[in-house]
Amino acid sequence: MHPTQLELLGGNQLRIQWSNGEQRECSARALRESCPCATCREKRQNKSKEPAAVLPILSPAETLPLTISAMNPIGNYAYCIEFSDGHNAGIYSLEFLHSLGNSID
Ligand SMILES: [Zn+2]
């Protein structure tokens, strides 16, 4: 299964048309928070160890609405997604992208 069409709605909502006819949407925020790169995976692990009372300190970029700046195909199995906060280390396999999206039809 592969995307037949990628569409950015308002810069922060990614709509993917899949080759099996499915249409799925995923927000830029959700994609960013699921970033599969090693740094983000480690961050998420550490976060779950912190006591709930500790508020995370947000950088200015993190308080702005997050958008997708670029999506570059890697071979025919994945996409590298660049976000408006400058992060572009995540390689999203097609399978992973598909699992993140919510069906909209
Ligand atoms: Zn990452």
Short mmCIF file of N, CA and C and ligand atoms in Angstrom, two decimals:
data_model
loop_
_atom_site.label_atom_id
_atom_site.label_comp_id
_atom_site.label_asym_id
_atom_site.label_seq_id
_atom_site.Cartn_x
_atom_site.Cartn_y
_atom_site.Cartn_z
N MET A 1 0.84 -1.19 0.00
CA MET A 1 0.00 0.00 0.00
C MET A 1 0.88 1.26 0.00
N HIS A 2 0.50 2.24 -0.79
CA HIS A 2 1.30 3.46 -0.87
C HIS A 2 0.37 4.66 -1.08
N PRO A 3 0.85 5.87 -0.74
CA PRO A 3 0.00 7.05 -0.93
C PRO A 3 -0.15 7.39 -2.40
N THR A 4 -1.34 7.70 -2.83
CA THR A 4 -1.53 8.14 -4.20
C THR A 4 -1.66 9.66 -4.25
N GLN A 5 -1.97 10.26 -3.09
CA GLN A 5 -2.06 11.71 -3.04
C GLN A 5 -1.80 12.21 -1.63
N LEU A 6 -0.96 13.24 -1.54
CA LEU A 6 -0.69 13.88 -0.25
C LEU A 6 -1.22 15.30 -0.32
N GLU A 7 -1.91 15.71 0.71
CA GLU A 7 -2.48 17.04 0.70
C GLU A 7 -2.31 17.65 2.08
N LEU A 8 -1.87 18.90 2.11
CA LEU A 8 -1.75 19.60 3.38
C LEU A 8 -2.93 20.55 3.51
N LEU A 9 -3.70 20.36 4.57
CA LEU A 9 -4.85 21.23 4.79
C LEU A 9 -4.46 22.27 5.83
N GLY A 10 -4.33 23.51 5.40
CA GLY A 10 -3.98 24.59 6.31
C GLY A 10 -2.59 24.44 6.90
N GLY A 11 -1.76 23.60 6.31
CA GLY A 11 -0.38 23.44 6.77
C GLY A 11 -0.23 22.56 8.00
N ASN A 12 -1.30 22.28 8.70
CA ASN A 12 -1.14 21.50 9.93
C ASN A 12 -1.98 20.23 9.97
N GLN A 13 -2.58 19.91 8.86
CA GLN A 13 -3.34 18.67 8.80
C GLN A 13 -2.95 17.96 7.51
N LEU A 14 -2.45 16.75 7.65
CA LEU A 14 -2.00 16.00 6.49
C LEU A 14 -3.07 14.99 6.09
N ARG A 15 -3.48 15.09 4.83
CA ARG A 15 -4.46 14.13 4.32
C ARG A 15 -3.77 13.24 3.31
N ILE A 16 -3.89 11.95 3.49
CA ILE A 16 -3.27 11.01 2.56
C ILE A 16 -4.33 10.13 1.93
N GLN A 17 -4.26 10.08 0.63
CA GLN A 17 -5.10 9.15 -0.13
C GLN A 17 -4.25 7.91 -0.37
N TRP A 18 -4.73 6.74 0.07
CA TRP A 18 -3.95 5.51 -0.06
C TRP A 18 -4.40 4.71 -1.27
N SER A 19 -3.49 3.87 -1.71
CA SER A 19 -3.74 3.11 -2.94
C SER A 19 -4.91 2.13 -2.81
N ASN A 20 -5.32 1.83 -1.57
CA ASN A 20 -6.47 0.94 -1.41
C ASN A 20 -7.79 1.71 -1.35
N GLY A 21 -7.70 3.04 -1.62
CA GLY A 21 -8.91 3.85 -1.65
C GLY A 21 -9.22 4.55 -0.34
N GLU A 22 -8.47 4.21 0.71
CA GLU A 22 -8.69 4.83 2.01
C GLU A 22 -8.20 6.27 2.01
N GLN A 23 -8.91 7.12 2.75
CA GLN A 23 -8.45 8.49 2.96
C GLN A 23 -8.24 8.67 4.46
N ARG A 24 -7.05 9.10 4.82
CA ARG A 24 -6.77 9.28 6.24
C ARG A 24 -6.15 10.63 6.52
N GLU A 25 -6.44 11.16 7.70
CA GLU A 25 -5.90 12.46 8.09
C GLU A 25 -5.15 12.34 9.40
N CYS A 26 -4.10 13.16 9.52
CA CYS A 26 -3.33 13.19 10.74
C CYS A 26 -2.84 14.62 10.96
N SER A 27 -2.89 15.12 12.18
CA SER A 27 -2.43 16.49 12.43
C SER A 27 -0.91 16.54 12.50
N ALA A 28 -0.35 17.72 12.17
CA ALA A 28 1.10 17.90 12.24
C ALA A 28 1.59 17.64 13.66
N ARG A 29 0.81 18.06 14.63
CA ARG A 29 1.18 17.88 16.04
C ARG A 29 1.29 16.39 16.37
N ALA A 30 0.30 15.63 15.93
CA ALA A 30 0.31 14.19 16.21
C ALA A 30 1.50 13.51 15.54
N LEU A 31 1.80 13.94 14.33
CA LEU A 31 2.95 13.38 13.61
C LEU A 31 4.25 13.72 14.36
N ARG A 32 4.34 14.97 14.78
CA ARG A 32 5.55 15.43 15.48
C ARG A 32 5.73 14.66 16.78
N GLU A 33 4.62 14.46 17.49
CA GLU A 33 4.70 13.78 18.78
C GLU A 33 4.97 12.29 18.64
N SER A 34 4.75 11.77 17.46
CA SER A 34 5.06 10.35 17.21
C SER A 34 6.37 10.20 16.47
N CYS A 35 7.14 11.26 16.37
CA CYS A 35 8.38 11.22 15.59
C CYS A 35 9.22 10.01 15.99
N PRO A 36 9.57 9.19 14.99
CA PRO A 36 10.27 7.93 15.29
C PRO A 36 11.79 8.06 15.43
N CYS A 37 12.35 9.27 15.38
CA CYS A 37 13.81 9.36 15.47
C CYS A 37 14.28 9.06 16.89
N ALA A 38 15.55 8.73 17.02
CA ALA A 38 16.09 8.27 18.31
C ALA A 38 15.94 9.33 19.39
N THR A 39 16.20 10.59 19.03
CA THR A 39 16.12 11.68 20.01
C THR A 39 14.72 11.79 20.60
N CYS A 40 13.72 11.76 19.73
CA CYS A 40 12.34 11.92 20.20
C CYS A 40 11.88 10.71 21.00
N ARG A 41 12.31 9.54 20.56
CA ARG A 41 11.92 8.33 21.30
C ARG A 41 12.46 8.40 22.72
N GLU A 42 13.70 8.86 22.85
CA GLU A 42 14.34 8.97 24.16
C GLU A 42 13.62 10.01 25.01
N LYS A 43 13.27 11.15 24.38
CA LYS A 43 12.55 12.22 25.09
C LYS A 43 11.23 11.72 25.65
N ARG A 44 10.52 10.96 24.81
CA ARG A 44 9.21 10.47 25.25
C ARG A 44 9.35 9.50 26.41
N GLN A 45 10.42 8.70 26.36
CA GLN A 45 10.64 7.74 27.44
C GLN A 45 10.93 8.46 28.74
N ASN A 46 11.78 9.50 28.68
CA ASN A 46 12.12 10.25 29.88
C ASN A 46 10.91 10.98 30.44
N LYS A 47 10.06 11.47 29.53
CA LYS A 47 8.88 12.21 29.94
C LYS A 47 7.97 11.35 30.81
N SER A 48 7.84 10.09 30.42
CA SER A 48 6.91 9.24 31.15
C SER A 48 7.44 8.90 32.55
N LYS A 49 8.72 9.19 32.78
CA LYS A 49 9.29 8.93 34.11
C LYS A 49 9.14 10.13 35.04
N GLU A 50 8.90 11.31 34.45
CA GLU A 50 8.79 12.52 35.25
C GLU A 50 7.50 12.51 36.06
N PRO A 51 7.55 13.09 37.27
CA PRO A 51 6.30 13.22 38.02
C PRO A 51 5.35 14.17 37.29
N ALA A 52 4.06 13.92 37.40
CA ALA A 52 3.07 14.68 36.65
C ALA A 52 3.07 16.16 37.00
N ALA A 53 3.54 16.49 38.21
CA ALA A 53 3.49 17.89 38.65
C ALA A 53 4.52 18.76 37.93
N VAL A 54 5.52 18.15 37.33
CA VAL A 54 6.54 18.94 36.65
C VAL A 54 6.04 19.36 35.28
N LEU A 55 5.91 20.65 35.09
CA LEU A 55 5.45 21.13 33.79
C LEU A 55 6.63 21.21 32.84
N PRO A 56 6.43 20.77 31.63
CA PRO A 56 7.53 20.86 30.67
C PRO A 56 7.79 22.32 30.31
N ILE A 57 9.03 22.65 30.08
CA ILE A 57 9.36 24.01 29.64
C ILE A 57 9.33 24.02 28.12
N LEU A 58 8.50 24.91 27.58
CA LEU A 58 8.35 24.96 26.13
C LEU A 58 9.27 26.03 25.55
N SER A 59 9.91 25.68 24.46
CA SER A 59 10.68 26.68 23.73
C SER A 59 9.71 27.52 22.93
N PRO A 60 10.10 28.76 22.54
CA PRO A 60 9.17 29.61 21.77
C PRO A 60 8.59 28.90 20.56
N ALA A 61 9.42 28.09 19.88
CA ALA A 61 8.95 27.39 18.68
C ALA A 61 7.84 26.40 19.02
N GLU A 62 7.91 25.87 20.23
CA GLU A 62 6.92 24.85 20.61
C GLU A 62 5.56 25.45 20.94
N THR A 63 5.51 26.74 21.24
CA THR A 63 4.24 27.36 21.57
C THR A 63 3.51 27.85 20.31
N LEU A 64 4.22 27.93 19.20
CA LEU A 64 3.59 28.33 17.94
C LEU A 64 2.82 27.14 17.36
N PRO A 65 1.79 27.45 16.56
CA PRO A 65 1.11 26.33 15.91
C PRO A 65 2.09 25.58 15.02
N LEU A 66 2.10 24.29 15.16
CA LEU A 66 3.06 23.47 14.43
C LEU A 66 2.53 23.15 13.04
N THR A 67 3.37 23.34 12.06
CA THR A 67 2.97 22.99 10.70
C THR A 67 4.04 22.11 10.05
N ILE A 68 3.67 21.53 8.92
CA ILE A 68 4.62 20.71 8.17
C ILE A 68 5.26 21.60 7.12
N SER A 69 6.59 21.70 7.14
CA SER A 69 7.29 22.55 6.17
C SER A 69 7.59 21.79 4.89
N ALA A 70 7.91 20.51 5.02
CA ALA A 70 8.28 19.73 3.83
C ALA A 70 8.10 18.25 4.10
N MET A 71 7.82 17.54 3.02
CA MET A 71 7.76 16.07 3.08
C MET A 71 8.55 15.54 1.90
N ASN A 72 9.61 14.81 2.20
CA ASN A 72 10.45 14.29 1.12
C ASN A 72 10.42 12.77 1.11
N PRO A 73 10.07 12.20 -0.05
CA PRO A 73 10.05 10.74 -0.12
C PRO A 73 11.46 10.17 0.00
N ILE A 74 11.56 9.06 0.71
CA ILE A 74 12.83 8.33 0.81
C ILE A 74 12.61 6.99 0.15
N GLY A 75 13.23 6.79 -0.98
CA GLY A 75 12.97 5.59 -1.75
C GLY A 75 11.48 5.49 -2.02
N ASN A 76 10.93 4.31 -1.89
CA ASN A 76 9.49 4.20 -2.05
C ASN A 76 8.86 3.55 -0.83
N TYR A 77 9.52 3.74 0.32
CA TYR A 77 9.00 3.09 1.52
C TYR A 77 8.78 4.06 2.67
N ALA A 78 9.24 5.32 2.55
CA ALA A 78 9.14 6.22 3.70
C ALA A 78 9.15 7.69 3.28
N TYR A 79 8.80 8.55 4.23
CA TYR A 79 8.88 9.99 4.03
C TYR A 79 9.67 10.60 5.17
N CYS A 80 10.49 11.58 4.82
CA CYS A 80 11.14 12.40 5.82
C CYS A 80 10.28 13.65 5.96
N ILE A 81 9.79 13.93 7.15
CA ILE A 81 8.92 15.07 7.36
C ILE A 81 9.67 16.17 8.09
N GLU A 82 9.62 17.38 7.53
CA GLU A 82 10.23 18.51 8.20
C GLU A 82 9.13 19.38 8.78
N PHE A 83 9.29 19.71 10.07
CA PHE A 83 8.27 20.50 10.76
C PHE A 83 8.70 21.95 10.90
N SER A 84 7.72 22.80 11.22
CA SER A 84 8.01 24.23 11.33
C SER A 84 8.92 24.55 12.51
N ASP A 85 9.09 23.61 13.44
CA ASP A 85 10.03 23.86 14.53
C ASP A 85 11.46 23.47 14.13
N GLY A 86 11.65 23.10 12.86
CA GLY A 86 12.99 22.83 12.35
C GLY A 86 13.39 21.37 12.45
N HIS A 87 12.56 20.55 13.10
CA HIS A 87 12.93 19.15 13.28
C HIS A 87 12.66 18.35 12.01
N ASN A 88 13.66 17.61 11.54
CA ASN A 88 13.47 16.84 10.31
C ASN A 88 14.19 15.50 10.36
N ALA A 89 14.38 14.98 11.56
CA ALA A 89 15.15 13.73 11.70
C ALA A 89 14.27 12.49 11.60
N GLY A 90 12.97 12.67 11.62
CA GLY A 90 12.09 11.51 11.65
C GLY A 90 11.87 10.91 10.27
N ILE A 91 12.04 9.61 10.19
CA ILE A 91 11.76 8.88 8.95
C ILE A 91 10.46 8.10 9.19
N TYR A 92 9.43 8.49 8.48
CA TYR A 92 8.12 7.87 8.68
C TYR A 92 7.89 6.83 7.59
N SER A 93 7.90 5.58 7.97
CA SER A 93 7.62 4.54 6.99
C SER A 93 6.16 4.65 6.57
N LEU A 94 5.86 4.15 5.37
CA LEU A 94 4.49 4.24 4.88
C LEU A 94 3.52 3.53 5.82
N GLU A 95 3.96 2.41 6.34
CA GLU A 95 3.14 1.64 7.28
C GLU A 95 2.82 2.47 8.52
N PHE A 96 3.86 3.17 9.02
CA PHE A 96 3.70 4.00 10.22
C PHE A 96 2.76 5.17 9.94
N LEU A 97 2.96 5.83 8.78
CA LEU A 97 2.09 6.96 8.40
C LEU A 97 0.63 6.50 8.33
N HIS A 98 0.45 5.34 7.76
CA HIS A 98 -0.91 4.81 7.62
C HIS A 98 -1.52 4.55 8.99
N SER A 99 -0.72 4.02 9.91
CA SER A 99 -1.26 3.70 11.24
C SER A 99 -1.56 4.96 12.05
N LEU A 100 -0.88 6.06 11.75
CA LEU A 100 -1.11 7.30 12.51
C LEU A 100 -2.38 8.02 12.08
N GLY A 101 -2.78 7.81 10.84
CA GLY A 101 -3.92 8.55 10.30
C GLY A 101 -5.24 8.03 10.81
N ASN A 102 -6.20 8.95 10.88
CA ASN A 102 -7.57 8.56 11.21
C ASN A 102 -8.38 8.53 9.94
N SER A 103 -9.08 7.45 9.77
CA SER A 103 -9.90 7.31 8.57
C SER A 103 -10.98 8.39 8.56
N ILE A 104 -11.19 9.04 7.42
CA ILE A 104 -12.18 10.12 7.37
C ILE A 104 -13.34 9.82 6.45
N ASP A 105 -13.41 8.62 5.91
CA ASP A 105 -14.59 8.38 5.08
C ASP A 105 -15.55 7.39 5.69
ZN ZN B 1 12.37 13.31 16.14
#
